[in-house]
mmCIF file of C-alpha atoms and ligand atoms in Angstrom:
data_model
loop_
_atom_site.group_PDB
_atom_site.id
_atom_site.type_symbol
_atom_site.label_atom_id
_atom_site.label_comp_id
_atom_site.label_asym_id
_atom_site.label_seq_id
_atom_site.Cartn_x
_atom_site.Cartn_y
_atom_site.Cartn_z
ATOM 1 C CA MET A 1 -4.533 -14.667 20.120
ATOM 2 C CA ILE A 2 -3.807 -15.196 16.410
ATOM 3 C CA PRO A 3 -2.715 -11.722 15.306
ATOM 4 C CA LEU A 4 -3.218 -10.015 11.937
ATOM 5 C CA VAL A 5 0.500 -9.314 11.672
ATOM 6 C CA ASP A 6 3.220 -11.059 13.635
ATOM 7 C CA LEU A 7 6.316 -8.881 13.816
ATOM 8 C CA LYS A 8 7.600 -10.511 16.993
ATOM 9 C CA THR A 9 7.974 -13.942 15.404
ATOM 10 C CA GLU A 10 9.565 -12.345 12.348
ATOM 11 C CA TYR A 11 12.125 -10.568 14.538
ATOM 12 C CA LYS A 12 13.003 -13.837 16.262
ATOM 13 C CA VAL A 13 13.811 -15.356 12.871
ATOM 14 C CA LEU A 14 15.995 -12.416 11.801
ATOM 15 C CA LYS A 15 17.355 -11.357 15.183
ATOM 16 C CA ASP A 16 21.077 -12.121 14.740
ATOM 17 C CA GLU A 17 21.308 -10.531 11.327
ATOM 18 C CA ILE A 18 19.285 -7.470 12.292
ATOM 19 C CA ASN A 19 21.122 -6.835 15.528
ATOM 20 C CA GLN A 20 24.402 -7.084 13.692
ATOM 21 C CA VAL A 21 23.580 -4.463 11.049
ATOM 22 C CA ILE A 22 22.082 -2.104 13.617
ATOM 23 C CA GLY A 23 25.391 -2.404 15.471
ATOM 24 C CA GLU A 24 27.268 -1.648 12.249
ATOM 25 C CA VAL A 25 25.263 1.525 11.669
ATOM 26 C CA LEU A 26 25.802 2.669 15.249
ATOM 27 C CA GLU A 27 29.541 2.063 14.909
ATOM 28 C CA SER A 28 29.698 3.885 11.571
ATOM 29 C CA GLY A 29 28.449 7.158 13.023
ATOM 30 C CA SER A 30 26.516 7.820 9.773
ATOM 31 C CA PHE A 31 22.767 7.928 10.363
ATOM 32 C CA ILE A 32 21.018 9.799 7.538
ATOM 33 C CA LEU A 33 21.490 9.429 3.743
ATOM 34 C CA GLY A 34 24.548 7.189 3.908
ATOM 35 C CA SER A 35 25.768 3.978 2.313
ATOM 36 C CA LYS A 36 22.940 1.771 3.650
ATOM 37 C CA GLY A 37 20.360 4.139 2.201
ATOM 38 C CA ASN A 38 22.160 4.187 -1.147
ATOM 39 C CA LYS A 39 22.290 0.406 -1.155
ATOM 40 C CA LEU A 40 18.579 0.102 -0.417
ATOM 41 C CA GLU A 41 17.718 2.631 -3.149
ATOM 42 C CA GLU A 42 19.731 0.633 -5.643
ATOM 43 C CA GLU A 43 18.297 -2.713 -4.563
ATOM 44 C CA ILE A 44 14.684 -1.556 -4.564
ATOM 45 C CA SER A 45 14.983 0.189 -7.940
ATOM 46 C CA ASN A 46 16.546 -2.977 -9.389
ATOM 47 C CA TYR A 47 13.867 -5.112 -7.799
ATOM 48 C CA ILE A 48 11.057 -2.982 -9.244
ATOM 49 C CA GLY A 49 12.844 -2.571 -12.570
ATOM 50 C CA VAL A 50 13.221 1.217 -12.687
ATOM 51 C CA ALA A 51 16.187 3.568 -12.972
ATOM 52 C CA HIS A 52 16.004 5.496 -9.692
ATOM 53 C CA GLY A 53 15.002 4.921 -6.067
ATOM 54 C CA LEU A 54 14.693 7.696 -3.506
ATOM 55 C CA GLY A 55 14.466 6.880 0.169
ATOM 56 C CA VAL A 56 12.082 9.117 2.102
ATOM 57 C CA ALA A 57 10.688 9.252 5.622
ATOM 58 C CA ASN A 58 7.426 7.347 4.978
ATOM 59 C CA GLY A 59 4.881 6.394 2.314
ATOM 60 C CA THR A 60 2.777 9.502 2.845
ATOM 61 C CA ASP A 61 5.781 11.722 2.131
ATOM 62 C CA ALA A 62 6.561 9.603 -0.941
ATOM 63 C CA LEU A 63 3.122 10.575 -2.312
ATOM 64 C CA LEU A 64 3.416 14.186 -1.171
ATOM 65 C CA LEU A 65 6.882 14.698 -2.672
ATOM 66 C CA SER A 66 5.708 13.088 -5.922
ATOM 67 C CA LEU A 67 2.843 15.575 -6.252
ATOM 68 C CA GLU A 68 5.186 18.463 -5.488
ATOM 69 C CA ALA A 69 7.812 17.233 -7.942
ATOM 70 C CA LEU A 70 5.094 17.102 -10.617
ATOM 71 C CA ASN A 71 4.094 20.713 -9.803
ATOM 72 C CA ILE A 72 0.588 19.741 -8.714
ATOM 73 C CA GLY A 73 -1.063 22.270 -6.410
ATOM 74 C CA TYR A 74 -3.746 24.960 -6.132
ATOM 75 C CA GLY A 75 -6.419 24.764 -8.805
ATOM 76 C CA ASP A 76 -5.457 21.277 -9.932
ATOM 77 C CA GLU A 77 -7.580 18.145 -9.668
ATOM 78 C CA VAL A 78 -6.243 14.678 -8.994
ATOM 79 C CA ILE A 79 -8.378 11.595 -9.601
ATOM 80 C CA THR A 80 -8.184 8.748 -7.099
ATOM 81 C CA THR A 81 -10.206 6.102 -5.275
ATOM 82 C CA PRO A 82 -12.313 6.699 -2.155
ATOM 83 C CA PHE A 83 -11.568 3.145 -1.007
ATOM 84 C CA THR A 84 -8.012 3.383 0.297
ATOM 85 C CA PHE A 85 -6.039 4.541 3.299
ATOM 86 C CA PHE A 86 -6.643 8.228 4.086
ATOM 87 C CA ALA A 87 -3.086 9.312 3.145
ATOM 88 C CA THR A 88 -3.703 8.756 -0.586
ATOM 89 C CA ALA A 89 -6.194 11.625 -0.776
ATOM 90 C CA GLU A 90 -4.835 13.581 2.186
ATOM 91 C CA VAL A 91 -1.670 14.491 0.259
ATOM 92 C CA ILE A 92 -3.727 15.827 -2.674
ATOM 93 C CA ALA A 93 -5.462 18.259 -0.332
ATOM 94 C CA ARG A 94 -2.185 18.933 1.493
ATOM 95 C CA VAL A 95 -0.587 20.378 -1.683
ATOM 96 C CA GLY A 96 -3.708 22.510 -2.223
ATOM 97 C CA ALA A 97 -5.183 20.450 -5.069
ATOM 98 C CA THR A 98 -8.642 18.819 -5.112
ATOM 99 C CA PRO A 99 -9.170 15.068 -4.773
ATOM 100 C CA VAL A 100 -11.757 13.801 -7.277
ATOM 101 C CA PHE A 101 -12.994 10.327 -6.460
ATOM 102 C CA VAL A 102 -14.173 7.542 -8.755
ATOM 103 C CA ASP A 103 -15.760 4.328 -7.516
ATOM 104 C CA ILE A 104 -14.077 0.928 -7.362
ATOM 105 C CA ASP A 105 -14.495 -2.380 -9.127
ATOM 106 C CA PRO A 106 -16.486 -4.653 -6.756
ATOM 107 C CA LEU A 107 -14.306 -7.679 -7.474
ATOM 108 C CA THR A 108 -10.786 -6.268 -7.104
ATOM 109 C CA PHE A 109 -11.516 -3.251 -4.811
ATOM 110 C CA ASN A 110 -9.338 -1.158 -7.165
ATOM 111 C CA MET A 111 -10.366 1.980 -9.043
ATOM 112 C CA SER A 112 -12.705 1.202 -11.919
ATOM 113 C CA PRO A 113 -11.004 2.464 -15.109
ATOM 114 C CA ALA A 114 -14.337 2.748 -16.928
ATOM 115 C CA LEU A 115 -15.355 5.554 -14.539
ATOM 116 C CA ILE A 116 -12.186 7.639 -14.800
ATOM 117 C CA GLU A 117 -12.930 9.470 -18.040
ATOM 118 C CA HIS A 118 -16.236 10.851 -16.693
ATOM 119 C CA ALA A 119 -14.276 12.504 -13.883
ATOM 120 C CA ILE A 120 -11.719 14.255 -16.104
ATOM 121 C CA THR A 121 -12.035 18.037 -16.453
ATOM 122 C CA GLU A 122 -9.711 20.704 -17.874
ATOM 123 C CA ARG A 123 -8.232 20.995 -14.376
ATOM 124 C CA THR A 124 -7.303 17.322 -14.031
ATOM 125 C CA LYS A 125 -3.535 16.936 -13.804
ATOM 126 C CA ALA A 126 -2.950 13.438 -12.505
ATOM 127 C CA ILE A 127 -4.303 10.103 -11.356
ATOM 128 C CA ILE A 128 -3.152 8.512 -8.108
ATOM 129 C CA VAL A 129 -3.812 4.855 -8.731
ATOM 130 C CA VAL A 130 -3.786 2.623 -5.644
ATOM 131 C CA HIS A 131 -2.848 -1.046 -5.841
ATOM 132 C CA LEU A 132 -4.997 -2.061 -2.903
ATOM 133 C CA PHE A 133 -4.431 -5.031 -0.584
ATOM 134 C CA GLY A 134 -1.547 -6.336 -2.712
ATOM 135 C CA GLN A 135 -3.175 -6.444 -6.130
ATOM 136 C CA SER A 136 -2.323 -4.273 -9.135
ATOM 137 C CA ALA A 137 -5.009 -2.047 -10.583
ATOM 138 C CA ASP A 138 -5.790 -2.401 -14.299
ATOM 139 C CA MET A 139 -2.668 -0.610 -15.536
ATOM 140 C CA ASP A 140 -3.365 -1.199 -19.237
ATOM 141 C CA ALA A 141 -6.564 0.799 -19.056
ATOM 142 C CA ILE A 142 -5.213 3.437 -16.677
ATOM 143 C CA MET A 143 -2.037 4.150 -18.663
ATOM 144 C CA GLU A 144 -4.082 4.362 -21.869
ATOM 145 C CA ILE A 145 -6.411 6.958 -20.326
ATOM 146 C CA SER A 146 -3.456 8.914 -18.966
ATOM 147 C CA ARG A 147 -1.780 9.027 -22.385
ATOM 148 C CA LYS A 148 -4.991 10.036 -24.139
ATOM 149 C CA HIS A 149 -5.641 12.915 -21.710
ATOM 150 C CA ASN A 150 -2.021 13.805 -20.964
ATOM 151 C CA LEU A 151 -2.289 13.078 -17.237
ATOM 152 C CA ARG A 152 0.544 12.203 -14.894
ATOM 153 C CA VAL A 153 0.281 8.891 -13.047
ATOM 154 C CA ILE A 154 1.387 8.372 -9.457
ATOM 155 C CA GLU A 155 1.196 4.767 -8.273
ATOM 156 C CA ASP A 156 0.370 4.310 -4.607
ATOM 157 C CA ALA A 157 2.021 0.913 -4.277
ATOM 158 C CA CYS A 158 2.328 1.175 -0.493
ATOM 159 C CA GLN A 159 0.478 -2.128 0.012
ATOM 160 C CA SER A 160 1.826 -3.947 -3.005
ATOM 161 C CA ILE A 161 5.587 -4.230 -3.192
ATOM 162 C CA GLY A 162 6.366 -7.204 -5.425
ATOM 163 C CA ALA A 163 2.934 -7.323 -7.067
ATOM 164 C CA ALA A 164 2.888 -7.402 -10.862
ATOM 165 C CA PHE A 165 0.632 -6.670 -13.813
ATOM 166 C CA GLN A 166 1.415 -8.659 -16.971
ATOM 167 C CA GLY A 167 4.735 -9.622 -15.424
ATOM 168 C CA LYS A 168 5.818 -6.024 -14.764
ATOM 169 C CA LYS A 169 6.100 -4.876 -11.152
ATOM 170 C CA VAL A 170 3.804 -2.200 -9.792
ATOM 171 C CA GLY A 171 5.560 1.091 -9.264
ATOM 172 C CA SER A 172 7.191 0.875 -12.709
ATOM 173 C CA PHE A 173 4.186 1.987 -14.809
ATOM 174 C CA GLY A 174 3.553 5.587 -13.830
ATOM 175 C CA ASP A 175 5.697 8.715 -13.659
ATOM 176 C CA VAL A 176 6.517 7.683 -10.102
ATOM 177 C CA GLY A 177 5.808 4.741 -7.811
ATOM 178 C CA CYS A 178 5.426 5.200 -4.051
ATOM 179 C CA PHE A 179 6.170 2.614 -1.402
ATOM 180 C CA SER A 180 5.684 2.549 2.355
ATOM 181 C CA PHE A 181 7.826 0.500 4.718
ATOM 182 C CA PHE A 182 5.485 1.024 7.676
ATOM 183 C CA PRO A 183 6.170 -1.940 9.997
ATOM 184 C CA SER A 184 3.067 -3.939 9.029
ATOM 185 C CA LYS A 185 3.526 -3.616 5.242
ATOM 186 C CA ASN A 186 4.831 -6.610 3.241
ATOM 187 C CA LEU A 187 8.298 -5.058 3.477
ATOM 188 C CA GLY A 188 8.322 -3.330 6.847
ATOM 189 C CA ALA A 189 10.918 -1.276 8.709
ATOM 190 C CA TYR A 190 11.223 -0.999 12.493
ATOM 191 C CA GLY A 191 9.805 2.488 12.362
ATOM 192 C CA ASP A 192 8.667 4.740 9.495
ATOM 193 C CA ALA A 193 10.291 4.646 6.067
ATOM 194 C CA GLY A 194 9.285 4.972 2.413
ATOM 195 C CA MET A 195 10.573 5.146 -1.146
ATOM 196 C CA ILE A 196 9.803 6.760 -4.481
ATOM 197 C CA VAL A 197 10.877 5.041 -7.696
ATOM 198 C CA THR A 198 11.003 6.620 -11.147
ATOM 199 C CA ASN A 199 12.565 6.282 -14.594
ATOM 200 C CA ASP A 200 12.565 10.056 -15.041
ATOM 201 C CA SER A 201 15.999 11.544 -14.255
ATOM 202 C CA GLU A 202 14.611 15.057 -13.898
ATOM 203 C CA LEU A 203 12.046 13.922 -11.316
ATOM 204 C CA ASP A 204 14.760 11.954 -9.538
ATOM 205 C CA CYS A 205 16.904 15.052 -9.308
ATOM 206 C CA LYS A 206 14.051 17.253 -8.123
ATOM 207 C CA ILE A 207 12.872 14.799 -5.467
ATOM 208 C CA LYS A 208 16.459 14.386 -4.200
ATOM 209 C CA SER A 209 16.411 18.101 -3.571
ATOM 210 C CA LEU A 210 12.835 18.344 -2.237
ATOM 211 C CA ARG A 211 13.336 15.623 0.383
ATOM 212 C CA ASN A 212 16.319 17.545 1.731
ATOM 213 C CA HIS A 213 15.061 21.142 2.159
ATOM 214 C CA GLY A 214 15.221 21.838 -1.560
ATOM 215 C CA SER A 215 18.962 21.450 -1.508
ATOM 216 C CA CYS A 216 21.430 19.240 -3.381
ATOM 217 C CA GLN A 217 24.459 21.285 -2.419
ATOM 218 C CA ARG A 218 24.889 22.127 1.239
ATOM 219 C CA TYR A 219 23.316 25.476 2.242
ATOM 220 C CA VAL A 220 22.274 26.171 -1.352
ATOM 221 C CA HIS A 221 18.480 25.914 -1.610
ATOM 222 C CA THR A 222 16.815 25.833 -5.018
ATOM 223 C CA HIS A 223 13.293 24.772 -3.939
ATOM 224 C CA ILE A 224 11.038 24.927 -0.889
ATOM 225 C CA GLY A 225 11.297 21.351 0.254
ATOM 226 C CA LEU A 226 11.006 19.539 3.558
ATOM 227 C CA ASN A 227 12.931 17.151 5.750
ATOM 228 C CA SER A 228 11.903 13.702 4.590
ATOM 229 C CA ARG A 229 14.870 11.375 4.561
ATOM 230 C CA LEU A 230 15.394 7.687 5.133
ATOM 231 C CA ASP A 231 17.604 6.830 8.065
ATOM 232 C CA GLU A 232 20.461 4.349 7.931
ATOM 233 C CA ILE A 233 19.156 1.981 10.590
ATOM 234 C CA GLN A 234 15.867 1.480 8.725
ATOM 235 C CA ALA A 235 17.681 1.140 5.387
ATOM 236 C CA ALA A 236 19.982 -1.558 6.798
ATOM 237 C CA ILE A 237 17.035 -3.487 8.266
ATOM 238 C CA LEU A 238 15.108 -3.212 4.995
ATOM 239 C CA CYS A 239 18.048 -4.569 2.965
ATOM 240 C CA ILE A 240 17.965 -7.704 5.111
ATOM 241 C CA LYS A 241 14.214 -8.113 4.818
ATOM 242 C CA LEU A 242 14.203 -7.424 1.062
ATOM 243 C CA LYS A 243 16.162 -10.654 0.533
ATOM 244 C CA ARG A 244 13.177 -12.537 1.982
ATOM 245 C CA LEU A 245 10.408 -10.555 0.336
ATOM 246 C CA ASP A 246 9.717 -12.901 -2.592
ATOM 247 C CA LYS A 247 9.676 -15.925 -0.312
ATOM 248 C CA TRP A 248 7.369 -14.165 2.133
ATOM 249 C CA ASN A 249 5.027 -13.000 -0.643
ATOM 250 C CA GLU A 250 4.951 -16.582 -1.936
ATOM 251 C CA ARG A 251 3.906 -17.788 1.514
ATOM 252 C CA ARG A 252 1.156 -15.170 1.575
ATOM 253 C CA ARG A 253 -0.104 -16.464 -1.790
ATOM 254 C CA GLU A 254 -0.043 -20.025 -0.492
ATOM 255 C CA LEU A 255 -2.096 -19.065 2.581
ATOM 256 C CA ALA A 256 -4.499 -17.083 0.380
ATOM 257 C CA ALA A 257 -4.979 -20.023 -1.983
ATOM 258 C CA LYS A 258 -5.920 -22.246 0.952
ATOM 259 C CA TYR A 259 -8.363 -19.715 2.395
ATOM 260 C CA THR A 260 -9.964 -19.405 -1.036
ATOM 261 C CA ARG A 261 -10.218 -23.178 -1.515
ATOM 262 C CA ARG A 262 -11.873 -23.674 1.847
ATOM 263 C CA LEU A 263 -14.059 -20.591 2.094
ATOM 264 C CA THR A 264 -15.491 -20.434 -1.429
ATOM 265 C CA GLY A 265 -19.259 -20.819 -1.193
ATOM 266 C CA ILE A 266 -19.268 -19.724 2.455
ATOM 267 C CA VAL A 267 -18.217 -16.084 2.074
ATOM 268 C CA ASP A 268 -17.222 -13.876 -0.880
ATOM 269 C CA VAL A 269 -13.519 -14.549 -1.341
ATOM 270 C CA PRO A 270 -11.107 -12.088 -2.968
ATOM 271 C CA ILE A 271 -10.669 -12.335 -6.726
ATOM 272 C CA VAL A 272 -7.277 -12.260 -8.436
ATOM 273 C CA ALA A 273 -7.872 -10.610 -11.816
ATOM 274 C CA ALA A 274 -6.260 -11.894 -15.021
ATOM 275 C CA ASP A 275 -2.579 -11.116 -15.597
ATOM 276 C CA ARG A 276 -1.975 -10.172 -11.993
ATOM 277 C CA GLU A 277 0.465 -11.409 -9.374
ATOM 278 C CA HIS A 278 -1.182 -10.650 -6.022
ATOM 279 C CA VAL A 279 0.979 -10.229 -2.899
ATOM 280 C CA PHE A 280 -1.908 -10.411 -0.397
ATOM 281 C CA HIS A 281 -1.039 -7.578 1.918
ATOM 282 C CA GLN A 282 -4.573 -8.258 3.110
ATOM 283 C CA TYR A 283 -6.888 -11.206 2.541
ATOM 284 C CA CYS A 284 -10.329 -9.615 2.592
ATOM 285 C CA ILE A 285 -13.583 -11.522 2.505
ATOM 286 C CA ARG A 286 -17.062 -10.035 2.266
ATOM 287 C CA THR A 287 -20.110 -11.052 4.243
ATOM 288 C CA ILE A 288 -23.257 -9.251 5.343
ATOM 289 C CA GLN A 289 -22.685 -10.803 8.788
ATOM 290 C CA ARG A 290 -19.351 -9.018 9.118
ATOM 291 C CA GLU A 291 -19.846 -7.659 12.661
ATOM 292 C CA GLU A 292 -21.114 -10.979 14.069
ATOM 293 C CA LEU A 293 -18.303 -12.934 12.410
ATOM 294 C CA ALA A 294 -15.623 -10.534 13.700
ATOM 295 C CA GLN A 295 -17.057 -10.876 17.210
ATOM 296 C CA PHE A 296 -17.182 -14.662 16.951
ATOM 297 C CA LEU A 297 -13.547 -14.778 15.801
ATOM 298 C CA GLN A 298 -12.562 -12.446 18.626
ATOM 299 C CA GLN A 299 -14.109 -14.900 21.136
ATOM 300 C CA LYS A 300 -12.004 -17.625 19.540
ATOM 301 C CA GLN A 301 -8.856 -15.520 19.993
ATOM 302 C CA ILE A 302 -8.604 -14.704 16.291
ATOM 303 C CA ALA A 303 -7.963 -11.118 15.201
ATOM 304 C CA SER A 304 -9.613 -9.581 12.136
ATOM 305 C CA GLY A 305 -9.598 -6.087 10.689
ATOM 306 C CA ILE A 306 -11.796 -3.689 8.758
ATOM 307 C CA TYR A 307 -10.033 -1.916 5.894
ATOM 308 C CA TYR A 308 -11.702 0.517 5.478
ATOM 309 C CA PRO A 309 -14.831 1.247 7.506
ATOM 310 C CA ILE A 310 -15.462 4.752 6.080
ATOM 311 C CA PRO A 311 -14.800 5.582 2.412
ATOM 312 C CA LEU A 312 -12.830 8.788 1.996
ATOM 313 C CA HIS A 313 -15.624 10.833 0.385
ATOM 314 C CA LEU A 314 -17.581 10.424 3.646
ATOM 315 C CA GLN A 315 -14.710 11.456 5.934
ATOM 316 C CA GLN A 316 -15.334 14.627 7.896
ATOM 317 C CA ALA A 317 -11.963 15.996 6.791
ATOM 318 C CA PHE A 318 -13.289 16.082 3.210
ATOM 319 C CA ASP A 319 -16.656 17.719 4.043
ATOM 320 C CA GLN A 320 -15.710 20.730 1.935
ATOM 321 C CA LEU A 321 -15.546 18.553 -1.196
ATOM 322 C CA GLY A 322 -19.337 18.237 -1.001
ATOM 323 C CA TYR A 323 -19.707 14.497 -1.512
ATOM 324 C CA LYS A 324 -22.610 12.627 0.076
ATOM 325 C CA ASN A 325 -23.734 9.149 0.944
ATOM 326 C CA GLY A 326 -24.733 7.352 -2.260
ATOM 327 C CA ASP A 327 -22.081 8.964 -4.470
ATOM 328 C CA PHE A 328 -19.899 5.838 -4.625
ATOM 329 C CA PRO A 329 -22.178 2.868 -3.889
ATOM 330 C CA ILE A 330 -19.611 0.107 -4.433
ATOM 331 C CA SER A 331 -17.110 1.688 -2.050
ATOM 332 C CA GLU A 332 -19.886 2.290 0.482
ATOM 333 C CA SER A 333 -21.263 -1.250 0.437
ATOM 334 C CA THR A 334 -17.760 -2.754 0.485
ATOM 335 C CA ALA A 335 -16.914 -0.655 3.550
ATOM 336 C CA GLN A 336 -19.893 -2.272 5.261
ATOM 337 C CA ASN A 337 -19.231 -5.905 4.539
ATOM 338 C CA ILE A 338 -15.479 -6.326 4.152
ATOM 339 C CA LEU A 339 -13.343 -8.182 6.705
ATOM 340 C CA ALA A 340 -9.594 -8.894 6.653
ATOM 341 C CA LEU A 341 -8.452 -12.265 7.980
ATOM 342 C CA PRO A 342 -4.983 -12.837 9.448
ATOM 343 C CA ILE A 343 -2.411 -13.360 6.724
ATOM 344 C CA ASN A 344 1.303 -12.994 7.256
ATOM 345 C CA PRO A 345 4.338 -15.052 6.307
ATOM 346 C CA MET A 346 4.884 -16.215 9.892
ATOM 347 C CA MET A 347 1.430 -17.752 10.205
ATOM 348 C CA THR A 348 1.498 -21.517 10.656
ATOM 349 C CA ASP A 349 -0.732 -24.007 8.845
ATOM 350 C CA LYS A 350 -2.181 -24.892 12.234
ATOM 351 C CA GLN A 351 -3.173 -21.308 12.959
ATOM 352 C CA GLN A 352 -4.816 -21.047 9.556
ATOM 353 C CA GLU A 353 -6.704 -24.292 10.201
ATOM 354 C CA GLN A 354 -8.076 -22.780 13.426
ATOM 355 C CA ILE A 355 -9.250 -19.690 11.555
ATOM 356 C CA ILE A 356 -10.904 -21.664 8.762
ATOM 357 C CA SER A 357 -12.618 -24.016 11.253
ATOM 358 C CA ALA A 358 -13.943 -21.058 13.217
ATOM 359 C CA ILE A 359 -15.436 -19.473 10.083
ATOM 360 C CA VAL A 360 -16.972 -22.773 8.963
ATOM 361 C CA GLU A 361 -18.412 -23.234 12.463
ATOM 362 C CA PHE A 362 -19.876 -19.724 12.492
ATOM 363 C CA PHE A 363 -21.703 -20.150 9.208
ATOM 364 C CA GLY A 364 -22.639 -23.776 10.035
ATOM 365 C CA ASP A 365 -24.443 -22.603 13.158
ATOM 366 C CA LYS A 366 -26.318 -19.974 11.166
ATOM 367 C CA ALA A 367 -27.352 -22.355 8.391
HETATM 368 C C1 PLP B 401 0.416 2.658 4.367
HETATM 369 C C2 PLP B 401 -0.186 3.420 3.247
HETATM 370 C C3 PLP B 401 0.158 4.747 2.969
HETATM 371 C C4 PLP B 401 0.997 5.584 3.876
HETATM 372 O O1 PLP B 401 2.225 5.066 4.195
HETATM 373 P P1 PLP B 401 2.954 5.550 5.558
HETATM 374 O O2 PLP B 401 4.312 4.967 5.420
HETATM 375 O O3 PLP B 401 2.184 5.019 6.694
HETATM 376 O O4 PLP B 401 2.981 7.045 5.533
HETATM 377 C C5 PLP B 401 -0.384 5.338 1.846
HETATM 378 N N1 PLP B 401 -1.237 4.683 1.046
HETATM 379 C C6 PLP B 401 -1.597 3.412 1.285
HETATM 380 C C7 PLP B 401 -2.552 2.733 0.342
HETATM 381 C C8 PLP B 401 -1.109 2.751 2.402
HETATM 382 O O5 PLP B 401 -1.507 1.494 2.655
#
């Protein structure tokens, strides 16, 4: 089977180095918020080009803590996209605020800036912009709207570490940037982990406290926080993988370029918008024969994935928001015809050839 992600092969490549640092952490006896975590925070903030990095337990908590640090809660509205992983909007509801969705751009799958202003009310406090599948949203337009209407901007960059807009890395535009190191992300831990980055020293200070029970000084609690810390084993593993991230993202781009060359005219291939450096967390094609193609690939031992089959405004969990089918037509049609092909840095040219041949064969038979 050609898998979507291939963490086993990746581990084989890194095994000696990884095993060694895990051993070091075990020997050190320091497991939470120690030197490895500090090192990762410094390296990631340098990599993104921001002042502060804050390790947290996962990407969802990164978003949640960001909303809390920005005092967003009951009575507030937060604008976001319905075409993303559930967590993006889940955290808005979790802090007691209301998610307000706007539809996506059909070419980039990212929130359509032209639709944002129609959704702004006197209750709107923030925008959570998602850089989906590895591509930056239109940050020029989004930052301009946020300045004009005095809105905070949280970047959900969970799928896009290393991606850039006009040469500037995602995560460095908004008040805060949120990253996930879920194992299958472009930079993945061997368990859950996440990070918040910011240039704002006050937010940095507040999040440091919030992630640790609202406490910066032991047994002195200034806020109601939670336990959301990055552990030393994950931090050590991530430091090793971070050294390879640019090379791995480059390999993803190379694979994507080949898919695009060979599949153009056969299926709708993903578009890289102007001024953007895509990191291809996913390579998503669109075809009205999505189900048949996925089944055909499955028979050929090729995995594929659907991200995402149900837009968030149609999720049962958001029934109370009162949205209905037809509210966001681009998100709805995309959910019906999108299909992710295997793309990961460990994929061989031969595997990719097999995938491309299978797709060409499928559409050849239908022609
Ligand atoms: C993965 C992901 C998250 C959540 O990250 P976790 O680390 O799994 O909590 C949030 N938003 C997006 C867009 C994601 O892809």
